[in-house]
PDB file of C-alpha atoms in Angstrom:
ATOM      1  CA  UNK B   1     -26.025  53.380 -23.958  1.00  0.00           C
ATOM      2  CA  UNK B   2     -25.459  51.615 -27.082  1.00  0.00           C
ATOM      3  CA  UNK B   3     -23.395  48.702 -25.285  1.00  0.00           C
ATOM      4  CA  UNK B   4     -26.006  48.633 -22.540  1.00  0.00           C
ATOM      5  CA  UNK B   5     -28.720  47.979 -24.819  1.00  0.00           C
ATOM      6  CA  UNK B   6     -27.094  45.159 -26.705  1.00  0.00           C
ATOM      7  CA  UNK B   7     -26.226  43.611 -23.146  1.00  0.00           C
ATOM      8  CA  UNK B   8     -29.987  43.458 -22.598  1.00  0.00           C
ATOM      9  CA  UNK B   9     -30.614  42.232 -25.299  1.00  0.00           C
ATOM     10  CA  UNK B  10     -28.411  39.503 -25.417  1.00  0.00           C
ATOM     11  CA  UNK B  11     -30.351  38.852 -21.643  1.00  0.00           C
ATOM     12  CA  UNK B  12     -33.550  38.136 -23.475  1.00  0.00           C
ATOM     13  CA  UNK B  13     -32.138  34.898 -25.169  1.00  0.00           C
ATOM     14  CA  UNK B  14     -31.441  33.859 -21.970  1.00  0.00           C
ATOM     15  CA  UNK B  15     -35.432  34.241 -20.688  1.00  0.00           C
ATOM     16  CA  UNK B  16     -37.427  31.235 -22.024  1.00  0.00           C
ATOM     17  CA  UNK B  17     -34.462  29.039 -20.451  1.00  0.00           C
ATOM     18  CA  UNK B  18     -34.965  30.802 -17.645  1.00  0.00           C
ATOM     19  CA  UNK B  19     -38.427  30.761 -17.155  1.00  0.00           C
ATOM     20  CA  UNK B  20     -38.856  26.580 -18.185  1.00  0.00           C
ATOM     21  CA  UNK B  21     -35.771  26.104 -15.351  1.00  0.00           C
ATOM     22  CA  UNK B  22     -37.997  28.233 -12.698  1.00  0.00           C
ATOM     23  CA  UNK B  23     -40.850  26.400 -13.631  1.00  0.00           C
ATOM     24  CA  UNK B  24     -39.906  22.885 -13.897  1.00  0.00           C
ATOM     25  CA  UNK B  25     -36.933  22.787 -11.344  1.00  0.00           C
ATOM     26  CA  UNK B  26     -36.826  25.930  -8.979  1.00  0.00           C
ATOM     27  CA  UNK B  27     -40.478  26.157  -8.234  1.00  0.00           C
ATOM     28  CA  UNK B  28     -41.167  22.743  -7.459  1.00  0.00           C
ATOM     29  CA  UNK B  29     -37.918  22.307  -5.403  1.00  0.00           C
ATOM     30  CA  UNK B  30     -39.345  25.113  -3.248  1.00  0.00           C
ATOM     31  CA  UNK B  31     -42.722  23.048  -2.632  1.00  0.00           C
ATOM     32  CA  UNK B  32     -41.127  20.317  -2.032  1.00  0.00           C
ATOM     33  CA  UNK B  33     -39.378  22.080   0.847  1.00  0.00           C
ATOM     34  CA  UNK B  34     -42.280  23.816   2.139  1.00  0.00           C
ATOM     35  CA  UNK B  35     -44.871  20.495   1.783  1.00  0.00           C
ATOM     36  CA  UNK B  36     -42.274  18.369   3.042  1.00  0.00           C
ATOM     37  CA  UNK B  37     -42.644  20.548   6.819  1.00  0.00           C
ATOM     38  CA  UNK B  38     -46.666  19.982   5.870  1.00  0.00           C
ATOM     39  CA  UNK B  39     -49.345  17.341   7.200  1.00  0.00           C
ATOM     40  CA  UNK B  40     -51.005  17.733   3.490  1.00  0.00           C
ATOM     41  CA  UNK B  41     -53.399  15.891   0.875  1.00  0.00           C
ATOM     42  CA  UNK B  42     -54.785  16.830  -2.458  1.00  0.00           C
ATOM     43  CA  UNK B  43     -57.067  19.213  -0.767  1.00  0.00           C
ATOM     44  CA  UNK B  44     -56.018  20.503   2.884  1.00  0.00           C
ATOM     45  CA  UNK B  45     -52.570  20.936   4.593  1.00  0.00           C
ATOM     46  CA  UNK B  46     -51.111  21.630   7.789  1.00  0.00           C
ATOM     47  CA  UNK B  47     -47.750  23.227   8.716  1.00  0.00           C
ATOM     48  CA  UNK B  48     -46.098  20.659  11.379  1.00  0.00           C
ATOM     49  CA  UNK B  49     -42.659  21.793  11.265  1.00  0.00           C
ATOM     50  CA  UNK B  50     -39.617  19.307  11.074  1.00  0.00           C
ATOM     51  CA  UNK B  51     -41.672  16.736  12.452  1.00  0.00           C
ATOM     52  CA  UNK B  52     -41.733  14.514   8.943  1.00  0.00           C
ATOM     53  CA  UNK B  53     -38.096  14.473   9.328  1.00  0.00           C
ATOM     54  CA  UNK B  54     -37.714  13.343  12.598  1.00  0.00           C
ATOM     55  CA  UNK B  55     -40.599  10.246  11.301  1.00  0.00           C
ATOM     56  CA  UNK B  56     -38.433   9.743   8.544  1.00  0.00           C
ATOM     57  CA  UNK B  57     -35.150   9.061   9.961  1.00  0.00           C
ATOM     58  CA  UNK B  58     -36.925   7.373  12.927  1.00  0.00           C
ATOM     59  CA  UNK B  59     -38.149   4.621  10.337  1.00  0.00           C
ATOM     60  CA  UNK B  60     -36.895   1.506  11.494  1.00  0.00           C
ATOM     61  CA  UNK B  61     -35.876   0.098   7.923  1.00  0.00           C
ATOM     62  CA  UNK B  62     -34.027   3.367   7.040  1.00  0.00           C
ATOM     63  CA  UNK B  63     -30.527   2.379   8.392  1.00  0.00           C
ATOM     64  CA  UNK B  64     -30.537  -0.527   5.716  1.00  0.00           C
ATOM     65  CA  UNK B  65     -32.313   1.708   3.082  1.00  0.00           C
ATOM     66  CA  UNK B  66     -29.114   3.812   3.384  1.00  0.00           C
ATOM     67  CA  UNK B  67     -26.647   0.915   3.588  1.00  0.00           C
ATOM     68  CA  UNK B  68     -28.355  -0.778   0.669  1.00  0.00           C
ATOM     69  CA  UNK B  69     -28.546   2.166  -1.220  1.00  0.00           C
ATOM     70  CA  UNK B  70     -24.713   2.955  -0.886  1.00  0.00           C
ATOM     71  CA  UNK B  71     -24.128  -0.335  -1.859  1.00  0.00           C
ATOM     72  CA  UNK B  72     -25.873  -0.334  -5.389  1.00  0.00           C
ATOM     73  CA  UNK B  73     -24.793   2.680  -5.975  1.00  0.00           C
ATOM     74  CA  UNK B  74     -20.922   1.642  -5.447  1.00  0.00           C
ATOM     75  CA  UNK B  75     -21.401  -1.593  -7.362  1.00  0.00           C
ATOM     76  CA  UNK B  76     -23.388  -0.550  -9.881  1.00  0.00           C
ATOM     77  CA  UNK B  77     -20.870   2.472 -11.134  1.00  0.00           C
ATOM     78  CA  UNK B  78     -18.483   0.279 -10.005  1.00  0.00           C
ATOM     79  CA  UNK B  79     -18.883  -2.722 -13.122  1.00  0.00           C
ATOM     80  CA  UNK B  80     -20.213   0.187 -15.190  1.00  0.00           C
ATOM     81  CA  UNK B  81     -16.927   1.975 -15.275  1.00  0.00           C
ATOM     82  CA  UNK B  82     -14.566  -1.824 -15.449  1.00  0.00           C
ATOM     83  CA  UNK B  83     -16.689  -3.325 -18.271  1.00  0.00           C
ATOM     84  CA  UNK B  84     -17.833   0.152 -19.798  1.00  0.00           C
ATOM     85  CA  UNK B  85     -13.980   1.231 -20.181  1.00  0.00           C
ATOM     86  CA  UNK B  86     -13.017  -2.872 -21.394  1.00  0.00           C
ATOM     87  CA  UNK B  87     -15.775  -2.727 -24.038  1.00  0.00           C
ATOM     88  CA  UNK B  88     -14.705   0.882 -25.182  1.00  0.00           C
ATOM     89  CA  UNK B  89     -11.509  -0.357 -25.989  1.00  0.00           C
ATOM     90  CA  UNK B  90     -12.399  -3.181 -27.816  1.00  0.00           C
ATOM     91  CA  UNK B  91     -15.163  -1.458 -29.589  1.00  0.00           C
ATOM     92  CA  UNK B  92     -12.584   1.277 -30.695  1.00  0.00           C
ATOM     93  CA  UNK B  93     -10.754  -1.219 -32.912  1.00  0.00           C
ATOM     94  CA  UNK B  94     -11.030  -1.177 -36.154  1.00  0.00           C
ATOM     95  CA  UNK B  95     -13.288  -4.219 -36.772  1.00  0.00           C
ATOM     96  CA  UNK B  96     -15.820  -5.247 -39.784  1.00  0.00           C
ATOM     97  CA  UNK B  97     -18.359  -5.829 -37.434  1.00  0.00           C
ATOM     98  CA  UNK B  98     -17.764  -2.954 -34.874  1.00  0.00           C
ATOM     99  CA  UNK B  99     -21.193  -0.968 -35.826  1.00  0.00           C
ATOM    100  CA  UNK B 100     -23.577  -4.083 -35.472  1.00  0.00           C
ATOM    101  CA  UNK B 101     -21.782  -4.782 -31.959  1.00  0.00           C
ATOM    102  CA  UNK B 102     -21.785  -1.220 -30.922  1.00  0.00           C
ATOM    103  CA  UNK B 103     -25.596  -1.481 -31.544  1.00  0.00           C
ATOM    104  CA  UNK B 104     -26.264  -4.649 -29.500  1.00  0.00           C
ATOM    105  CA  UNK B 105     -24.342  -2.899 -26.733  1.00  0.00           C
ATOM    106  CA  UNK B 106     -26.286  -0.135 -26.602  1.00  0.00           C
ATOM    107  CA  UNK B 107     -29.348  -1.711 -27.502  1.00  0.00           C
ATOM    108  CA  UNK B 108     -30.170  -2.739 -23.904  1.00  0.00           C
ATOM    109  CA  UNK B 109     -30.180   1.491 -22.801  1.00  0.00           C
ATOM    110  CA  UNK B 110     -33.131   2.129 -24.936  1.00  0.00           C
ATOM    111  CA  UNK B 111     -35.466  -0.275 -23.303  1.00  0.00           C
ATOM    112  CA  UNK B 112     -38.242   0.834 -20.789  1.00  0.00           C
ATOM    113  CA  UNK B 113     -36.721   0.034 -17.202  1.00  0.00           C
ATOM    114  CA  UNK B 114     -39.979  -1.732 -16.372  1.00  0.00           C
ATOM    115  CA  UNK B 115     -40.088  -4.191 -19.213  1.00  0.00           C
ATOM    116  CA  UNK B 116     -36.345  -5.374 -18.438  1.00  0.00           C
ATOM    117  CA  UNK B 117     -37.017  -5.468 -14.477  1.00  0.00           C
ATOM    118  CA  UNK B 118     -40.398  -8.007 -15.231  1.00  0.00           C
ATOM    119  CA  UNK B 119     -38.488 -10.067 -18.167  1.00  0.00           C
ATOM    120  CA  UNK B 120     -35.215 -10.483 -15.568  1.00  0.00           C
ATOM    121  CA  UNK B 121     -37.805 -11.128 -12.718  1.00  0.00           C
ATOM    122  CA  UNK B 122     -39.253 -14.752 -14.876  1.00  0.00           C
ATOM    123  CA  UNK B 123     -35.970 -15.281 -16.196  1.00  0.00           C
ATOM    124  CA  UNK B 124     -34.135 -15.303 -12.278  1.00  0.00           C
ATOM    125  CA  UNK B 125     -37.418 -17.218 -11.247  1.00  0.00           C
ATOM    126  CA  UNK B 126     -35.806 -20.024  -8.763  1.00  0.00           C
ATOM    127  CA  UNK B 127     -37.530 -23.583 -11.220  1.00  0.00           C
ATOM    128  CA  UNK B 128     -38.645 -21.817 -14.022  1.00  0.00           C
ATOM    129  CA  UNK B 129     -36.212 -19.207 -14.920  1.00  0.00           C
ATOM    130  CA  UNK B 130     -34.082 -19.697 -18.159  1.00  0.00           C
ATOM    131  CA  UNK B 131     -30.994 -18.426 -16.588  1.00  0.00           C
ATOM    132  CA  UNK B 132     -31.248 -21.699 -14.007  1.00  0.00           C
ATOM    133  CA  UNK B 133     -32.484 -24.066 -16.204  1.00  0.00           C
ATOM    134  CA  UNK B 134     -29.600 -23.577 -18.266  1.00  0.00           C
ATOM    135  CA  UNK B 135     -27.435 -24.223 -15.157  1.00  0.00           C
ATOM    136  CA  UNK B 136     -28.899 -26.912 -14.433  1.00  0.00           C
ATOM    137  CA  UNK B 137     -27.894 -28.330 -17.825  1.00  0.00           C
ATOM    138  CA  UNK B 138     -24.651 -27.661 -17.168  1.00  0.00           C
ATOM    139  CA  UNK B 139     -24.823 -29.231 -13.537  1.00  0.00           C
ATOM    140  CA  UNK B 140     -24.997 -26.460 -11.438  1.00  0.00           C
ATOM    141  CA  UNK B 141     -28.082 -25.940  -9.225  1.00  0.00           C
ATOM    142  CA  UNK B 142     -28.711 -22.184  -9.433  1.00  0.00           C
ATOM    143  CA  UNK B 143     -29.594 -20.180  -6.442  1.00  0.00           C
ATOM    144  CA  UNK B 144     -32.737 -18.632  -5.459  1.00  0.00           C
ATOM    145  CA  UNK B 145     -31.507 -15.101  -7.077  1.00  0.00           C
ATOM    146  CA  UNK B 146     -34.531 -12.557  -5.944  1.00  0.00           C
ATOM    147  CA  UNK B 147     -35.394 -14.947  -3.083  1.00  0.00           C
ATOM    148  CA  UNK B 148     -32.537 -14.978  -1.573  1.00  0.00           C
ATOM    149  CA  UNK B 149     -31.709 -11.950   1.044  1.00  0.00           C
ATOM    150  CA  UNK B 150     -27.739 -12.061   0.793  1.00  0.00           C
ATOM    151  CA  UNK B 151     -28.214 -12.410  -3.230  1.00  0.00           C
ATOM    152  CA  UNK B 152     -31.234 -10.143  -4.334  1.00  0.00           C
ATOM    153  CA  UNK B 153     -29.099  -6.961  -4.468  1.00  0.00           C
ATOM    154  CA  UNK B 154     -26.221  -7.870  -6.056  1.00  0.00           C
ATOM    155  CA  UNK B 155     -28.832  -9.835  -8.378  1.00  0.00           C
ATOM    156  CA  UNK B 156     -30.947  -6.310  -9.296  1.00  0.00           C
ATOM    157  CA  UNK B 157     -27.463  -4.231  -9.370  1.00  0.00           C
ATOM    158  CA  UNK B 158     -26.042  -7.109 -12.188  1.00  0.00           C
ATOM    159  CA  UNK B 159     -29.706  -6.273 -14.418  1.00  0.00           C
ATOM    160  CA  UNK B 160     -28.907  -2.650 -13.827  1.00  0.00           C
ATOM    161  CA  UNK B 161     -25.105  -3.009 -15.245  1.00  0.00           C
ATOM    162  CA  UNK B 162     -26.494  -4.895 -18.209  1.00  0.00           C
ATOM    163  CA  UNK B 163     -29.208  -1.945 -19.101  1.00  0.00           C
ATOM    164  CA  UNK B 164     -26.938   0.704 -18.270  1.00  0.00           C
ATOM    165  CA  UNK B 165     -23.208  -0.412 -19.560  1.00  0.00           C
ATOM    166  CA  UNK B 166     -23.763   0.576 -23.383  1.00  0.00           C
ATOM    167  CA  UNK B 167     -24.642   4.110 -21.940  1.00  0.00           C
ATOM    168  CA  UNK B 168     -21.266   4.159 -19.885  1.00  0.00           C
ATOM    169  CA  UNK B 169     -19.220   2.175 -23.222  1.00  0.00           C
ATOM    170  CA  UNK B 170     -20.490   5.208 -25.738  1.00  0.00           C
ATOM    171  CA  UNK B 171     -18.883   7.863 -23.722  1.00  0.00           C
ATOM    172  CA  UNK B 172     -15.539   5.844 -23.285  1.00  0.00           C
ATOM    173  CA  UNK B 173     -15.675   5.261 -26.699  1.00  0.00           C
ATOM    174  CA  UNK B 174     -16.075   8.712 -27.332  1.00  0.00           C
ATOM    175  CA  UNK B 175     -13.175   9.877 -25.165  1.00  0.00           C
ATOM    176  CA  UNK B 176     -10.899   7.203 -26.396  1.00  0.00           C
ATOM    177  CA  UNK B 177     -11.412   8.102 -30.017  1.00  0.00           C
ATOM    178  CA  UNK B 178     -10.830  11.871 -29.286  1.00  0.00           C
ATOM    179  CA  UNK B 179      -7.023  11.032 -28.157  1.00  0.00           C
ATOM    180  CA  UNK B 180      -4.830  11.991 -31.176  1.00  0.00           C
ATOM    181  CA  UNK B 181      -3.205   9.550 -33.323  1.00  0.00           C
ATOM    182  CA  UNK B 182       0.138  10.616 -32.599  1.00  0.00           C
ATOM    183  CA  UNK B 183       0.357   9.213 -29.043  1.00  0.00           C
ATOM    184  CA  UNK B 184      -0.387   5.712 -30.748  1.00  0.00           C
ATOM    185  CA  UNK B 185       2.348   6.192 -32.559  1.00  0.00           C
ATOM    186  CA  UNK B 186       4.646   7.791 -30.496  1.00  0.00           C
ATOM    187  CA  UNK B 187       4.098   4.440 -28.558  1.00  0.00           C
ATOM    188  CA  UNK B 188       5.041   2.124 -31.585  1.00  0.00           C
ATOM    189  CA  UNK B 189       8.321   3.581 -32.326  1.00  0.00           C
ATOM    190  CA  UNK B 190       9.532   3.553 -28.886  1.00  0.00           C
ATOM    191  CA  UNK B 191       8.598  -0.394 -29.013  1.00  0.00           C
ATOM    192  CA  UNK B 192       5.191  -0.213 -26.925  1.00  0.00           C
ATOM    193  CA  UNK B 193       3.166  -3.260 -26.645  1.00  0.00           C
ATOM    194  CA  UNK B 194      -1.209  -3.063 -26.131  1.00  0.00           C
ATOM    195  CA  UNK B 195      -0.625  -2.938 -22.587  1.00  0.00           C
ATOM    196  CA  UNK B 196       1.726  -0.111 -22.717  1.00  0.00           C
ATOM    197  CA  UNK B 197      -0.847   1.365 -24.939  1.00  0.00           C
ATOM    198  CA  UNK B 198      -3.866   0.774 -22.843  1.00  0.00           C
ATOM    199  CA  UNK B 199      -2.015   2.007 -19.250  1.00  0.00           C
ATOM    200  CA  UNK B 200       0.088   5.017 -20.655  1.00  0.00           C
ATOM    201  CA  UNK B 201      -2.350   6.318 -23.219  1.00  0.00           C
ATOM    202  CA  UNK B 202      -5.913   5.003 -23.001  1.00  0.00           C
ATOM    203  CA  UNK B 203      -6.278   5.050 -19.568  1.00  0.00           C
ATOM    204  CA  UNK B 204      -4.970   8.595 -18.569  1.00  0.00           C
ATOM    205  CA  UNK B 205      -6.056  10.720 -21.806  1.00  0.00           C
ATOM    206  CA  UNK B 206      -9.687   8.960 -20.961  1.00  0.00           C
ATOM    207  CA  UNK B 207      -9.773  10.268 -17.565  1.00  0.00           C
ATOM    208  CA  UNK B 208     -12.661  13.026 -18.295  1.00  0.00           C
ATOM    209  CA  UNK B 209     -14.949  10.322 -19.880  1.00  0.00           C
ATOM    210  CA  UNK B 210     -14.177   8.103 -16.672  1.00  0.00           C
ATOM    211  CA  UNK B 211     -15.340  10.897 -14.112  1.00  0.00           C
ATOM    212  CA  UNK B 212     -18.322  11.615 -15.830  1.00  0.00           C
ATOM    213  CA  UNK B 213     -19.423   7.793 -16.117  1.00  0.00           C
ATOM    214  CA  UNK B 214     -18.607   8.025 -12.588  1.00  0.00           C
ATOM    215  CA  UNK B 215     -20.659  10.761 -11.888  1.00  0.00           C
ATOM    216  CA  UNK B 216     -23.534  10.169 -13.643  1.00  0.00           C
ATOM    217  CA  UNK B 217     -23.562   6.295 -12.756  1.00  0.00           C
ATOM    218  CA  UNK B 218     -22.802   7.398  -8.879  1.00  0.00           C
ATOM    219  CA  UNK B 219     -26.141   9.198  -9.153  1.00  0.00           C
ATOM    220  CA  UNK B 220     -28.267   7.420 -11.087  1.00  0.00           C
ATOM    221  CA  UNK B 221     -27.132   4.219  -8.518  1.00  0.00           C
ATOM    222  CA  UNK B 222     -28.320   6.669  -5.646  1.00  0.00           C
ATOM    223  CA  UNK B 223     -31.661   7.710  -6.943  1.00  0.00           C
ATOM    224  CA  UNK B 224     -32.309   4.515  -8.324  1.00  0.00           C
ATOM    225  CA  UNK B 225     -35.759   2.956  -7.699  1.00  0.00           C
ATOM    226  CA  UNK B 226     -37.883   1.581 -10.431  1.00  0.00           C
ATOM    227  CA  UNK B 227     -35.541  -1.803 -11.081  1.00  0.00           C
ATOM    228  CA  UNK B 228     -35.997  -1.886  -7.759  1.00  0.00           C
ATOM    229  CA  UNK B 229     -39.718  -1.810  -7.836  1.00  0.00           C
ATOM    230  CA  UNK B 230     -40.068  -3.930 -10.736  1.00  0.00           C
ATOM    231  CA  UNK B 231     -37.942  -6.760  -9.365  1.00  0.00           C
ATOM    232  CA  UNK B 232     -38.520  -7.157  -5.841  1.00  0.00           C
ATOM    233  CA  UNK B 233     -40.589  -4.446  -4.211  1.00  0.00           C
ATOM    234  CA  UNK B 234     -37.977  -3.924  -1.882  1.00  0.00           C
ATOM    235  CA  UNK B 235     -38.059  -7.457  -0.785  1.00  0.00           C
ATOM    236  CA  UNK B 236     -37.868 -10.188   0.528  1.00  0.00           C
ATOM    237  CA  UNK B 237     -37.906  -8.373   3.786  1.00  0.00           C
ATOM    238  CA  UNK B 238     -36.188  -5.332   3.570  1.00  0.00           C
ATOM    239  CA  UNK B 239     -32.824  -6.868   1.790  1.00  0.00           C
ATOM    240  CA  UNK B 240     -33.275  -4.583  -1.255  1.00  0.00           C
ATOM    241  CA  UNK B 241     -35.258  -1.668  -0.058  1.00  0.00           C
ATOM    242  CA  UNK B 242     -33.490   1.930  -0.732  1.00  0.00           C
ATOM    243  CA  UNK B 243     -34.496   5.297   0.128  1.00  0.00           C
ATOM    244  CA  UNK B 244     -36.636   5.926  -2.768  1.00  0.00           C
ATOM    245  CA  UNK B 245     -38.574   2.473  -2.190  1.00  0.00           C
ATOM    246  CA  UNK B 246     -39.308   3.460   1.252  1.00  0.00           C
ATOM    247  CA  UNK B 247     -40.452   7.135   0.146  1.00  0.00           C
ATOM    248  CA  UNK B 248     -42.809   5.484  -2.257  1.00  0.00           C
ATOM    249  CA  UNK B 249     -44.183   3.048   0.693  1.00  0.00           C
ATOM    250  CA  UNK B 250     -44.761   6.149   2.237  1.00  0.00           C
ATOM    251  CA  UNK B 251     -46.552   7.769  -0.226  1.00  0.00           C
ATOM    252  CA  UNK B 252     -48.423   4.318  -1.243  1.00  0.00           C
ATOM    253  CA  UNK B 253     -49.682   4.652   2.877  1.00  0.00           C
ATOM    254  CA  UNK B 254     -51.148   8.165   2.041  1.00  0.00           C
ATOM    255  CA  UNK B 255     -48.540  10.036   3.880  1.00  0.00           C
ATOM    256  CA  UNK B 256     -47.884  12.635   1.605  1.00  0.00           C
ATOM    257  CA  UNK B 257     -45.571  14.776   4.056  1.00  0.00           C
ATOM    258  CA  UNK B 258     -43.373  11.931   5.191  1.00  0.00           C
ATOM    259  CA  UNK B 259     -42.666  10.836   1.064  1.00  0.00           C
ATOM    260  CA  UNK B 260     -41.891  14.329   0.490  1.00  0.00           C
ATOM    261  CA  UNK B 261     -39.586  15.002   3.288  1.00  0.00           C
ATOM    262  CA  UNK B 262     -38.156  11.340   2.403  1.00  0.00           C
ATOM    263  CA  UNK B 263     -37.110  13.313  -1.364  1.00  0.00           C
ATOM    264  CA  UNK B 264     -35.921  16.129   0.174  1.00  0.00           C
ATOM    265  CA  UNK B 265     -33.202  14.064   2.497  1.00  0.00           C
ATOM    266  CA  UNK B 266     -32.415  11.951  -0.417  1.00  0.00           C
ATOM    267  CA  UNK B 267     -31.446  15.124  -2.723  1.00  0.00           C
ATOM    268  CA  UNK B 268     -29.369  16.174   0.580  1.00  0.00           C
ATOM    269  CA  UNK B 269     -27.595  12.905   0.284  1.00  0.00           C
ATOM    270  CA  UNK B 270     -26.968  12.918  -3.136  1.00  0.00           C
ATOM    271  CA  UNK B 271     -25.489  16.422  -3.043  1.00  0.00           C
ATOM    272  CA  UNK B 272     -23.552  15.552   0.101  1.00  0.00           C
ATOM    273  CA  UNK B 273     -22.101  12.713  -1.658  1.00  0.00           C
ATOM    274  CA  UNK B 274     -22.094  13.546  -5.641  1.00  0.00           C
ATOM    275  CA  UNK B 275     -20.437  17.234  -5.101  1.00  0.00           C
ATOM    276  CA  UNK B 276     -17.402  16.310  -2.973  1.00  0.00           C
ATOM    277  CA  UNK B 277     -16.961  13.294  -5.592  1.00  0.00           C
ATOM    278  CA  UNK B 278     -17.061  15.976  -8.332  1.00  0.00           C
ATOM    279  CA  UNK B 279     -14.697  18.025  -7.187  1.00  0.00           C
ATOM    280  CA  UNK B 280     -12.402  15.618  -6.306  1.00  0.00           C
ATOM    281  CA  UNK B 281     -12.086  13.458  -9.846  1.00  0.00           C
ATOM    282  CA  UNK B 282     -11.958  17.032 -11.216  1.00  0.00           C
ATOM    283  CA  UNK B 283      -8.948  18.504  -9.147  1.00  0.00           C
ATOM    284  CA  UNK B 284      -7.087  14.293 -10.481  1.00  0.00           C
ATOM    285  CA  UNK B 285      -8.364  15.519 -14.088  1.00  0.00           C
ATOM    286  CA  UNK B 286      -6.494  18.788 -13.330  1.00  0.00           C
ATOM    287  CA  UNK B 287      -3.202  17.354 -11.719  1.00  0.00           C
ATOM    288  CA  UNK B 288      -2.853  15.093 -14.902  1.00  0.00           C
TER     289      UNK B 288
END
């Protein structure tokens, strides 16, 4: 009875976590399923079945919301996890400088989304923008960056590895400073050079803080919407539109439904995609 008692308890910690997850992620992923089978506004709704759904996939800019938005996602985790791992090795050295640049890495994570989106959108501008006048100095005429419909993604994903690489370099440098000492010089006596170090050390013993930039950059690529929106809007056409630009067109047009049917198939995607990724850097984590 004794043990029993103590088990419950011990339960009781568990409740206000419990209750603050039901609240603010259970219970509104329920509504979200049930309004997203809804015809529904702030005061009335209708229950229409799957037919959001079927709207939603039928839209005719979804097949290059979905390529776009695999795209991003790829590139953007992609130069996140090169430059993130580069700059975690460098910034694991022993330098006199090394706090002051770890802080002007990192620097660009803490700023609002919004405000880097609008200063990159004058700075890109085609005449005006810094980043072309400066080429122009140098002789080069620079292209038309958000203008331009084969360049304006790759343009929005390059702002989005700037803001988002110190994030990805701080957990490198966090894994590579966890590997013991007596690898490094293990390596030494046995006449190792800094690429020996980098590929038989670094790179391995860092693998857990490689999947989880992975992960989290994988995701964050996927779901990723107010660059975006800041930028270009989704434009010019539909070159840079992804799923969660055309669920907020949606909801901008007042149907409510449709947007929240649009979130619903996103978090499918994710899942479908972000899971089976999981598992699989974690099963290379566990044959190392």
């Amino acid at each position: 009875m004794n043990k029993l008692t103590n088990r419950t308890y011990t339960y009781y910690f568990l409740l206000p976590a419990g209750i603050v997850y039901f609240i603010f992620f259970l219970l509104p992923t329920i509504m979200s399923l049930f309004f997203s089978m809804t015809w529904w506004t702030l005061t009335d709704w209708k229950f229409i079945g799957l037919e959001n759904f079927k709207t939603f996939l039928s839209e005719p800019s979804l097949n290059i919301g979905f390529k776009n938005t695999l795209i991003y996602a790829v590139v953007t985790s992609g130069l996140k996890v090169i430059l993130g791992l580069l700059l975690g090795v460098f910034l694991s050295s022993k330098l006199k400088t090394i706090g002051f640049i770890r802080s002007m890495i990192f620097f660009p994570t803490l700023l609002s989304t919004i405000a880097v989106g609008i200063a990159f959108t004058m700075m890109m501008h085609p005449s005006d923008g810094i980043i072309n006048i400066v080429l122009e100095g140098m002789g080069i005429v620079g292209p038309d960056w958000l203008g331009d419909t084969k360049i304006a993604l790759l343009s929005v994903a390059l702002v989005d590895v700037w803001k988002g690489v110190g994030m990805a370099t701080v957990i490198f440098i966090a894994g590579i400073m966890s590997i013991p000492e007596d690898y490094y010089e293990a390596l030494m006596i046995d006449g190792g050079n800094a690429w020996h170090k980098f590929k038989s050390i670094i790179l391995p013993l860092s693998r857990p803080a490689m999947n989880t930039v992975i992960i989290l950059s994988f995701i964050g690529g996927l779901r990723s919407f107010d660059l975006i929106w800041a930028m270009t809007k989704g434009g010019p056409g539909f070159s840079t539109d992804l799923i969660a630009s055309i669920i907020y067109k949606q909801y901008q047009a007042g149907f409510y439904g449709l947007s929240t049917a649009g979130n619903v198939i996103l978090f499918v995607l994710v899942s479908a995609l972000a899971f089976p990724l999981y598992a699989y850097l974690n099963k290379k984590e566990v044959d190392l």
